[in-house]
XYZ file of N, CA and C in Angstrom:
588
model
N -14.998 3.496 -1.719
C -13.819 3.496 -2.580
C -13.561 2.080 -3.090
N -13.258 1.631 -4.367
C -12.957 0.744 -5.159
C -11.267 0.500 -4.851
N -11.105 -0.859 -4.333
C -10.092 -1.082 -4.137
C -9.377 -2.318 -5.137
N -7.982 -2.031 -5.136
C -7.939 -3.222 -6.243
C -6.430 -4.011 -5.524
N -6.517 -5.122 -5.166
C -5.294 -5.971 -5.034
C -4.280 -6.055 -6.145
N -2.891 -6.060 -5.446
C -1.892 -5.729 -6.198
C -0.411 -6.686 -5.677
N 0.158 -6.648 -6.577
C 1.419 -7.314 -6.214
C 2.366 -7.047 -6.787
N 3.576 -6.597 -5.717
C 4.741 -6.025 -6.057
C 5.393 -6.539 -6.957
N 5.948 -6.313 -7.922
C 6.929 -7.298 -8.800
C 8.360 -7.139 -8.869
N 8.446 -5.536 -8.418
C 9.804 -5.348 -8.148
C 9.654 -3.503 -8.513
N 11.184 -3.271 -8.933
C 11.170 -2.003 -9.532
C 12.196 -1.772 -10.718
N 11.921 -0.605 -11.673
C 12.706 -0.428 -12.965
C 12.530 0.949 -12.727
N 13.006 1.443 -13.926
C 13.322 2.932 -14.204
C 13.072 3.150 -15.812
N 13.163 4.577 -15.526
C 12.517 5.028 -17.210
C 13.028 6.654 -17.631
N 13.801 6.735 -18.540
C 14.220 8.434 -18.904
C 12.951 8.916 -20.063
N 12.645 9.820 -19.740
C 11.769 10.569 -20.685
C 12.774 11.508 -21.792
N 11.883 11.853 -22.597
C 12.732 12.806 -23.989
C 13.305 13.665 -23.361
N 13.655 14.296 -22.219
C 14.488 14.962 -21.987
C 16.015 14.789 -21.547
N 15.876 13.569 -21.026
C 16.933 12.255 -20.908
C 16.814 12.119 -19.035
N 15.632 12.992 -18.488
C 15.743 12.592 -16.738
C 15.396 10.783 -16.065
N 15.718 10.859 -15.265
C 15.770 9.380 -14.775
C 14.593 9.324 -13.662
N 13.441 8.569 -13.850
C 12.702 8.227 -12.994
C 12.738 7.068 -12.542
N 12.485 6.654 -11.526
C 12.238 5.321 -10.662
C 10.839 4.973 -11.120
N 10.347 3.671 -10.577
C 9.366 3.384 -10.939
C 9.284 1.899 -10.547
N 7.937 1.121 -9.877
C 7.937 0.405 -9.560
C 6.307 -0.740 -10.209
N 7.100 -2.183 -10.631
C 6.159 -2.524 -11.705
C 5.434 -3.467 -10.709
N 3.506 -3.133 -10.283
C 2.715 -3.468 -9.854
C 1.835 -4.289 -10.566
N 1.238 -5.479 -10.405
C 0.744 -6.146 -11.240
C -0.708 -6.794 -10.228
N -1.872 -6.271 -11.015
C -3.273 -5.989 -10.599
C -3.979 -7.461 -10.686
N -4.432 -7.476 -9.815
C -5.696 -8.850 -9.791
C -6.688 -8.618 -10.118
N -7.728 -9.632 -10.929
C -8.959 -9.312 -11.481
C -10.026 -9.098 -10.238
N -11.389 -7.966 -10.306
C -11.795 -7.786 -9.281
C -12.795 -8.099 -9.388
N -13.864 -8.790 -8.607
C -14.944 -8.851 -8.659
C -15.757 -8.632 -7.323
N -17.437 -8.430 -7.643
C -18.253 -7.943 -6.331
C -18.643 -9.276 -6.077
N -18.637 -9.241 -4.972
C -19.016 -10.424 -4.253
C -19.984 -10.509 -3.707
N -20.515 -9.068 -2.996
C -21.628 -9.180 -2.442
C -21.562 -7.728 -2.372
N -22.937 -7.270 -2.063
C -23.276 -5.837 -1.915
C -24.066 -5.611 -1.031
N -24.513 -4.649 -0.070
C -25.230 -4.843 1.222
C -25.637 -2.963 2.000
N -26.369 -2.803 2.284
C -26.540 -1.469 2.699
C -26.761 -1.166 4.433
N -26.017 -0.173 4.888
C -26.242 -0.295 6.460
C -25.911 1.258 6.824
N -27.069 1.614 7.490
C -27.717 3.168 8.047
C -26.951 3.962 6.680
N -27.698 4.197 5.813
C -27.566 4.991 4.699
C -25.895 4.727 4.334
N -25.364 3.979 4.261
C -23.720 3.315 4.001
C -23.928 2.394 3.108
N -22.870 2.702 1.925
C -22.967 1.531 0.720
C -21.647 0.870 0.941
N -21.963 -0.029 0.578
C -20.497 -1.645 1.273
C -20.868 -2.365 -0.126
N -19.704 -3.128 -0.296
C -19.199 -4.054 -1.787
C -18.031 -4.906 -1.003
N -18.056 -5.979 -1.149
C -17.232 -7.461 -0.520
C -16.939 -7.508 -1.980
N -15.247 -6.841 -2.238
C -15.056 -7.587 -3.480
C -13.688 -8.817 -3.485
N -13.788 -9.469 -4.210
C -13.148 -10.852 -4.487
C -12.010 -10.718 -5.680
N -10.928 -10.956 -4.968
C -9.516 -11.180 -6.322
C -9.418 -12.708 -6.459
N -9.093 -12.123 -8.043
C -8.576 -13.073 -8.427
C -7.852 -13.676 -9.709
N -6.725 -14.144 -9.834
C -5.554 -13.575 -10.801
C -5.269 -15.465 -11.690
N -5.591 -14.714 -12.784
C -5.253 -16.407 -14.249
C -3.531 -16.123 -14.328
N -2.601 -15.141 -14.038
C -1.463 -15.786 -13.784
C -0.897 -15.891 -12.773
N -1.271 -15.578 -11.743
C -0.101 -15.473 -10.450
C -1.318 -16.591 -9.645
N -0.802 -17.569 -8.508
C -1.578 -18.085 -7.724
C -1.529 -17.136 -6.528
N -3.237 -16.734 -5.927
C -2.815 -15.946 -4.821
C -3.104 -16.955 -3.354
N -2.409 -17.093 -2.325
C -2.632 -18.146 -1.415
C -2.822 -19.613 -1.822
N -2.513 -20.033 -2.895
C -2.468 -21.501 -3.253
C -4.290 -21.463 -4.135
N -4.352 -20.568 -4.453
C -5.667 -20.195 -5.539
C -6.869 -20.255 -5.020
N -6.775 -19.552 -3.534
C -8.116 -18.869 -2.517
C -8.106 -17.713 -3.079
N -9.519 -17.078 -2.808
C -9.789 -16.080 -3.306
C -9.509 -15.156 -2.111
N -8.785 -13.595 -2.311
C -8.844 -12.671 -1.553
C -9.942 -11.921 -1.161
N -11.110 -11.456 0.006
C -11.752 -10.842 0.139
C -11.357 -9.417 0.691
N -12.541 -8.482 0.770
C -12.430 -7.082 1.430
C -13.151 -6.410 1.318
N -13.436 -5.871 2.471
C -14.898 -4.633 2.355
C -14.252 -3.357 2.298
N -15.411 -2.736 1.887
C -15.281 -1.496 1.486
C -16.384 -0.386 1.441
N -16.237 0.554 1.761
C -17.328 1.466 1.691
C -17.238 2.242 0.288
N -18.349 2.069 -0.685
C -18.411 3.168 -1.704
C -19.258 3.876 -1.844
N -19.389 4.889 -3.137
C -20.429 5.493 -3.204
C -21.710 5.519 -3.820
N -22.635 6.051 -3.440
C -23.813 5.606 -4.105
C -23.933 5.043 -5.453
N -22.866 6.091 -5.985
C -22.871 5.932 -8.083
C -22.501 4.289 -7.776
N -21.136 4.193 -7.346
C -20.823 2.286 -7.438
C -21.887 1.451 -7.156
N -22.747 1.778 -6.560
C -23.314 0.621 -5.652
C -24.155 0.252 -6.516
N -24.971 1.586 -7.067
C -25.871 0.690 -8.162
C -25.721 0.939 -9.598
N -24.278 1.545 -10.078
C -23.914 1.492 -11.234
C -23.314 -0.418 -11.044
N -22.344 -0.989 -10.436
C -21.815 -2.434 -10.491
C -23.210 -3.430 -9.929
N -23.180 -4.294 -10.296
C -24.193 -5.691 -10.052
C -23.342 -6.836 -9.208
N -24.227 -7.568 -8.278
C -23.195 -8.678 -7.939
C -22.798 -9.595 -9.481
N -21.392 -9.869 -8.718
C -20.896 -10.888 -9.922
C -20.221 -9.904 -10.959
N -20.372 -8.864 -10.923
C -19.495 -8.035 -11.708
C -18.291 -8.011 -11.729
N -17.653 -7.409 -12.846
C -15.889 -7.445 -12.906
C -16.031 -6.316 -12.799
N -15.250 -5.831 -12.235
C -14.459 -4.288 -12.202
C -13.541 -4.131 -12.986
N -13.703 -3.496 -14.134
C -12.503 -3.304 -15.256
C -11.312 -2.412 -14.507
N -10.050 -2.198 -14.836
C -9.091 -1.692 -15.367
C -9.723 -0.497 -16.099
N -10.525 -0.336 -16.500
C -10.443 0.857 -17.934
C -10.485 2.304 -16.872
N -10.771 2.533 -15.610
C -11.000 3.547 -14.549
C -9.971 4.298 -14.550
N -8.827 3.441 -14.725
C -7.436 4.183 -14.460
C -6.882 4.559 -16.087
N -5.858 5.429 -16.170
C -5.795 5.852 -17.257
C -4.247 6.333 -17.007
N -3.313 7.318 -17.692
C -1.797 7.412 -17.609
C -1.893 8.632 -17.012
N -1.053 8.831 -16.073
C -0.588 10.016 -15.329
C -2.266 10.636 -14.368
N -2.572 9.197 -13.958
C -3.699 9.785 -12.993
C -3.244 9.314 -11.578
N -3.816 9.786 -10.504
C -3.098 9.940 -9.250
C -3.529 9.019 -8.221
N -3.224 7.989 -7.939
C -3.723 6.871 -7.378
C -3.163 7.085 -5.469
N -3.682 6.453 -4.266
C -3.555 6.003 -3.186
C -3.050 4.172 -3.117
N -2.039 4.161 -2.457
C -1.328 2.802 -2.365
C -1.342 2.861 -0.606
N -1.257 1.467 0.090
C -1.594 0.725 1.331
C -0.702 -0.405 1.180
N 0.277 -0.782 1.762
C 0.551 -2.062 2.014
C 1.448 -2.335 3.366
N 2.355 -3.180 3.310
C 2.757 -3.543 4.716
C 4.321 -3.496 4.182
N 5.345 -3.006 4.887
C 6.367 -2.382 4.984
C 7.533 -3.271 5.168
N 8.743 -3.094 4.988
C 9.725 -4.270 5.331
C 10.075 -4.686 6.699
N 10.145 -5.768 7.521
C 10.285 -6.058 8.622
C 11.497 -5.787 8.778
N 12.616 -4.594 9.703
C 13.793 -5.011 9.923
C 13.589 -5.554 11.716
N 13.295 -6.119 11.791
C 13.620 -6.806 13.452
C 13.850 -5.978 14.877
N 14.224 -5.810 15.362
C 14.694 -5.414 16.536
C 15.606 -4.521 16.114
N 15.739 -3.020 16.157
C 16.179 -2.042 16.053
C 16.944 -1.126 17.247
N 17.944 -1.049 17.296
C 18.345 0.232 18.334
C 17.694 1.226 18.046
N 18.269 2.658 18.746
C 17.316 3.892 19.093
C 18.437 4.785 17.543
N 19.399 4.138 17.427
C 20.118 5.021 15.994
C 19.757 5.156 14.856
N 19.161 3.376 14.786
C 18.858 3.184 13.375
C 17.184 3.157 13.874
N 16.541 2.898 14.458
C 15.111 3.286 14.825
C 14.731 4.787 15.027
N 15.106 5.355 15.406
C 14.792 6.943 15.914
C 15.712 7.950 15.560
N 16.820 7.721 14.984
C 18.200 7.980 13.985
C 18.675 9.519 15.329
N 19.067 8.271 16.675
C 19.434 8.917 17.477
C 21.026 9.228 17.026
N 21.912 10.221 17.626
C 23.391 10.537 17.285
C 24.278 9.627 17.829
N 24.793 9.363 17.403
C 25.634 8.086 17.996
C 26.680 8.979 19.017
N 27.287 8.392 19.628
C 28.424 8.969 20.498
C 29.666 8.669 19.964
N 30.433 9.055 20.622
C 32.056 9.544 20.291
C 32.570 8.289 20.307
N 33.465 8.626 19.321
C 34.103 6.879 19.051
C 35.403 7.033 19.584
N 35.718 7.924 20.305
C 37.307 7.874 21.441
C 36.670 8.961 22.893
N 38.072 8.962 23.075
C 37.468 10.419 24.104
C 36.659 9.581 25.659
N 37.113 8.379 25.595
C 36.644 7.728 26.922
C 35.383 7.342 26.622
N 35.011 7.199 25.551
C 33.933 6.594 25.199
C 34.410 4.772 25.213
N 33.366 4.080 26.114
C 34.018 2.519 26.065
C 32.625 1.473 25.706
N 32.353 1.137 25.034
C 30.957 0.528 24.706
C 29.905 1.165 24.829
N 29.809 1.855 24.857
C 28.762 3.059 24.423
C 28.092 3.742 23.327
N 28.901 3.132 22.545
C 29.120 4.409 20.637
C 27.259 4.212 20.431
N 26.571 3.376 20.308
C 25.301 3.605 19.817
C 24.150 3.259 21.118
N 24.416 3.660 22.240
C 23.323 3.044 23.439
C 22.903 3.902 23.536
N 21.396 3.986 23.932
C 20.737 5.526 23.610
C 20.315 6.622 24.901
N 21.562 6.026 26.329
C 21.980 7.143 27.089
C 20.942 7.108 28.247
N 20.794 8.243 29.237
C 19.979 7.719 29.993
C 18.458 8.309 29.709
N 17.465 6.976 30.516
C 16.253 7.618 30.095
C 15.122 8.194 31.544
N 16.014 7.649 32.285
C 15.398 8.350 34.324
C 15.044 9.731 34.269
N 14.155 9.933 35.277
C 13.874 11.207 35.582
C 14.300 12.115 36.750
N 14.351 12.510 37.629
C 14.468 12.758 38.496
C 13.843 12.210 39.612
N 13.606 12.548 41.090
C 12.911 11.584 41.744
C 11.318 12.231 41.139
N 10.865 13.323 41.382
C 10.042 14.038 40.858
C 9.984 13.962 39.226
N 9.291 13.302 38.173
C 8.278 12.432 38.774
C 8.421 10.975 39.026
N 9.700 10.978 38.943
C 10.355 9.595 39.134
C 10.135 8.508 38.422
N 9.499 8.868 37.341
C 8.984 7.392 36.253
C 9.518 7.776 34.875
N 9.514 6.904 33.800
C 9.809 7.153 32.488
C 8.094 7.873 31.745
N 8.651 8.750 31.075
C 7.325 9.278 30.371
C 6.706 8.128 29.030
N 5.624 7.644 29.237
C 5.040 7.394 27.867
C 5.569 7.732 26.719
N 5.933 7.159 25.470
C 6.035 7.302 24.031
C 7.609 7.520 23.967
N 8.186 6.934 25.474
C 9.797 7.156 25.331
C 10.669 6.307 23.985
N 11.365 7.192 23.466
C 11.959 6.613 22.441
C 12.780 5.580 22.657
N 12.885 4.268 22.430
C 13.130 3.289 22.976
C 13.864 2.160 22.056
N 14.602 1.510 22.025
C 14.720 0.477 20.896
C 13.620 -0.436 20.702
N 13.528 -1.149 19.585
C 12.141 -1.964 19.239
C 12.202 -2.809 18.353
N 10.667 -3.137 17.686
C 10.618 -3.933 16.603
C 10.571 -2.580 15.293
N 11.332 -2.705 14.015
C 11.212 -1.827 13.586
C 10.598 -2.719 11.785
N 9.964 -1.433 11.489
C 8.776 -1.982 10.272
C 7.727 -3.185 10.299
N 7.597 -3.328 9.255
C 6.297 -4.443 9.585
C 5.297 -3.606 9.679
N 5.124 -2.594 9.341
C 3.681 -1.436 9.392
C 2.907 -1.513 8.374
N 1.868 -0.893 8.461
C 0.570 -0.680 7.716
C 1.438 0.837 7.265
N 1.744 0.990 5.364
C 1.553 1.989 5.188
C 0.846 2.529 3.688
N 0.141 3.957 4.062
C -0.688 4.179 3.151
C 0.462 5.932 2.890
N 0.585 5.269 1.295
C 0.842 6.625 0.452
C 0.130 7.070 -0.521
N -0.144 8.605 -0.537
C -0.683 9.165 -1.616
C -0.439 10.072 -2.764
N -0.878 10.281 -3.584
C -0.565 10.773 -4.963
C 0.584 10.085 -5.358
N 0.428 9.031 -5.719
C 1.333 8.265 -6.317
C 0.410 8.521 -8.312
N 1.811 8.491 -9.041
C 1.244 8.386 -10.653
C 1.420 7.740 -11.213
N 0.556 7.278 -12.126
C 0.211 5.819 -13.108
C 0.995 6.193 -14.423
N 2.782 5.968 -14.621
C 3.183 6.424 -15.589
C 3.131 5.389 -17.005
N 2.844 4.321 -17.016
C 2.441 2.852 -17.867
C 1.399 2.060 -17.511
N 0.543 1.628 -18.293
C -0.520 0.559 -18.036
C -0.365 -0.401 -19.277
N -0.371 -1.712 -18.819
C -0.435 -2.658 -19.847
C -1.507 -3.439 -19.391
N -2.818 -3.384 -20.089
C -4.211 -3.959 -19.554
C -3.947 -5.400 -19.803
N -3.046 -5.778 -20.917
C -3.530 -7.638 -20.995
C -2.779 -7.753 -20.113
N -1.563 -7.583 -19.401
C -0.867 -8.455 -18.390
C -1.515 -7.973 -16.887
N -2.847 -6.723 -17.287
C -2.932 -6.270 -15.529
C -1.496 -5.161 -14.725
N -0.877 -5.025 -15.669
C 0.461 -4.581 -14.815
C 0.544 -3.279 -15.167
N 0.652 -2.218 -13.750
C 0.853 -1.325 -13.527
C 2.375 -0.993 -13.167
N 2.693 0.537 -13.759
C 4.170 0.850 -13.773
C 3.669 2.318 -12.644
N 4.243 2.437 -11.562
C 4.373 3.778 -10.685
C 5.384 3.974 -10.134
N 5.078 5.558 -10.257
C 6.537 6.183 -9.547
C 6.716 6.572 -8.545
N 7.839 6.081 -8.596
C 8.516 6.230 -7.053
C 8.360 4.632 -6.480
N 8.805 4.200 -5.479
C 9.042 2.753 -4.487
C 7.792 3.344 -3.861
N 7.527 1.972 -3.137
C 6.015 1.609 -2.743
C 6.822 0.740 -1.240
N 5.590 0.619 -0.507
C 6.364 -0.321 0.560
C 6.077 -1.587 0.347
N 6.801 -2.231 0.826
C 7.212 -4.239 0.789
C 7.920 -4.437 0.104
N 8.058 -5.855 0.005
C 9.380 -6.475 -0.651
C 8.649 -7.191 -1.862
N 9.361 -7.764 -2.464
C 8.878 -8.573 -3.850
C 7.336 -9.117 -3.215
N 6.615 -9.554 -4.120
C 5.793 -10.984 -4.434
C 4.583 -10.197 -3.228
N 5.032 -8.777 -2.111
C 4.420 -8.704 -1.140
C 2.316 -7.843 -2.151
N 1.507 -8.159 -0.897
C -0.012 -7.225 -1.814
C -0.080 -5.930 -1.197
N -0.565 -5.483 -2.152
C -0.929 -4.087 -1.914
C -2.582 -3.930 -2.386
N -3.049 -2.748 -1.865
C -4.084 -1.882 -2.251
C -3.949 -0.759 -2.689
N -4.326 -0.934 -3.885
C -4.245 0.488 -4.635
C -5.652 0.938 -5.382
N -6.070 1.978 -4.888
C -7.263 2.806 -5.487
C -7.203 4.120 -6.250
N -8.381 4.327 -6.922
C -8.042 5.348 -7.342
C -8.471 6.947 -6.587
N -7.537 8.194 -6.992
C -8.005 9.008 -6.223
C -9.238 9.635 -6.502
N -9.351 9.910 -7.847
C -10.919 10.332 -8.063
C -11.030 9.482 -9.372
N -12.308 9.008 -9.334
C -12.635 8.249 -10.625
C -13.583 8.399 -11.509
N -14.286 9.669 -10.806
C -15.445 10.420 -12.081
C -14.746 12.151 -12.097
């Protein structure tokens, strides 16, 4: 799969002729190139390389990343190749990957959107503590995967069928709908879902 580095720019909105209101979030694409190409137990791999004439990415290092594609890529692209933009097209259905907003240290309410407790009624510092978690003596331990307070976001997430409702090829910038995860300025990976 052909992957392409991306960077959040934020989000806008857009009414179509019927006058409905879509969300939409404006992604802006780095130029791609193969870096290297390499074959291992019948597996095709491409090391491709970003890299963007307006945005600096890391102080103007190049981004790497492997990837497994398919036969057609491997010896349809050459090293040193660009990977155009022209693949994607309007209202085609793309896969997005990125890393999620950090909120910090989370209780079990706003982490696990446990019920809060009674805010009178002899309730005394209690309203959001997430109660007891003991067992009996039998088996006398807490079970694995107990819902717990934590670190919350900061994840790896991958969404799919996301749609390509604008493309503007000279600026690289992609318009999709719906919110994406991260915050401004954050990268993403976005591929396409089928491309022949």
């Amino acid at each position: 799969m052909i992957f392409f580095l991306g960077k959040k720019i934020g989000m806008a909105y857009t009414y179509n002729k019927k006058g409905y209101y879509t969300p939409l979030t404006v992604v802006y694409i780095y130029n791609c190139y193969i870096f290297k190409s390499f074959k291992f137990l019948n597996n095709y791999f491409f090391i491709f390389s970003y890299f963007s004439s307006f945005f600096n990415y890391r102080k103007g290092k190049n981004y790497f990343k492997k990837s497994n594609v398919t036969k057609y890529d491997f010896f349809n692209f050459k090293l040193n190749n660009f990977v155009p933009l022209n693949i994607f097209y309007i209202n085609q259905i793309v896969n997005v990957s990125g890393i999620s907003i950090g909120k910090g240290f989370s209780g079990v309410v706003k982490k696990h959107k446990f019920k809060s407790g009674d805010s009178s009624h002899g309730n005394s510092k209690a309203h959001n503590k997430p109660g007891s978690i003991g067992m009996c003596q039998d088996p006398g331990r807490v079970y694995k995967g107990k819902k717990m307070p934590g670190r919350l976001g900061a994840k790896k997430i991958f969404l799919k069928n996301l749609k390509i409702l604008k493309i503007d090829f000279y600026y690289n910038i992609f318009y999709l709908n719906g919110s994406i995860p991260g915050f401004k300025n954050s990268n993403l990976f976005i591929s396409p879902k089928h491309i022949f």
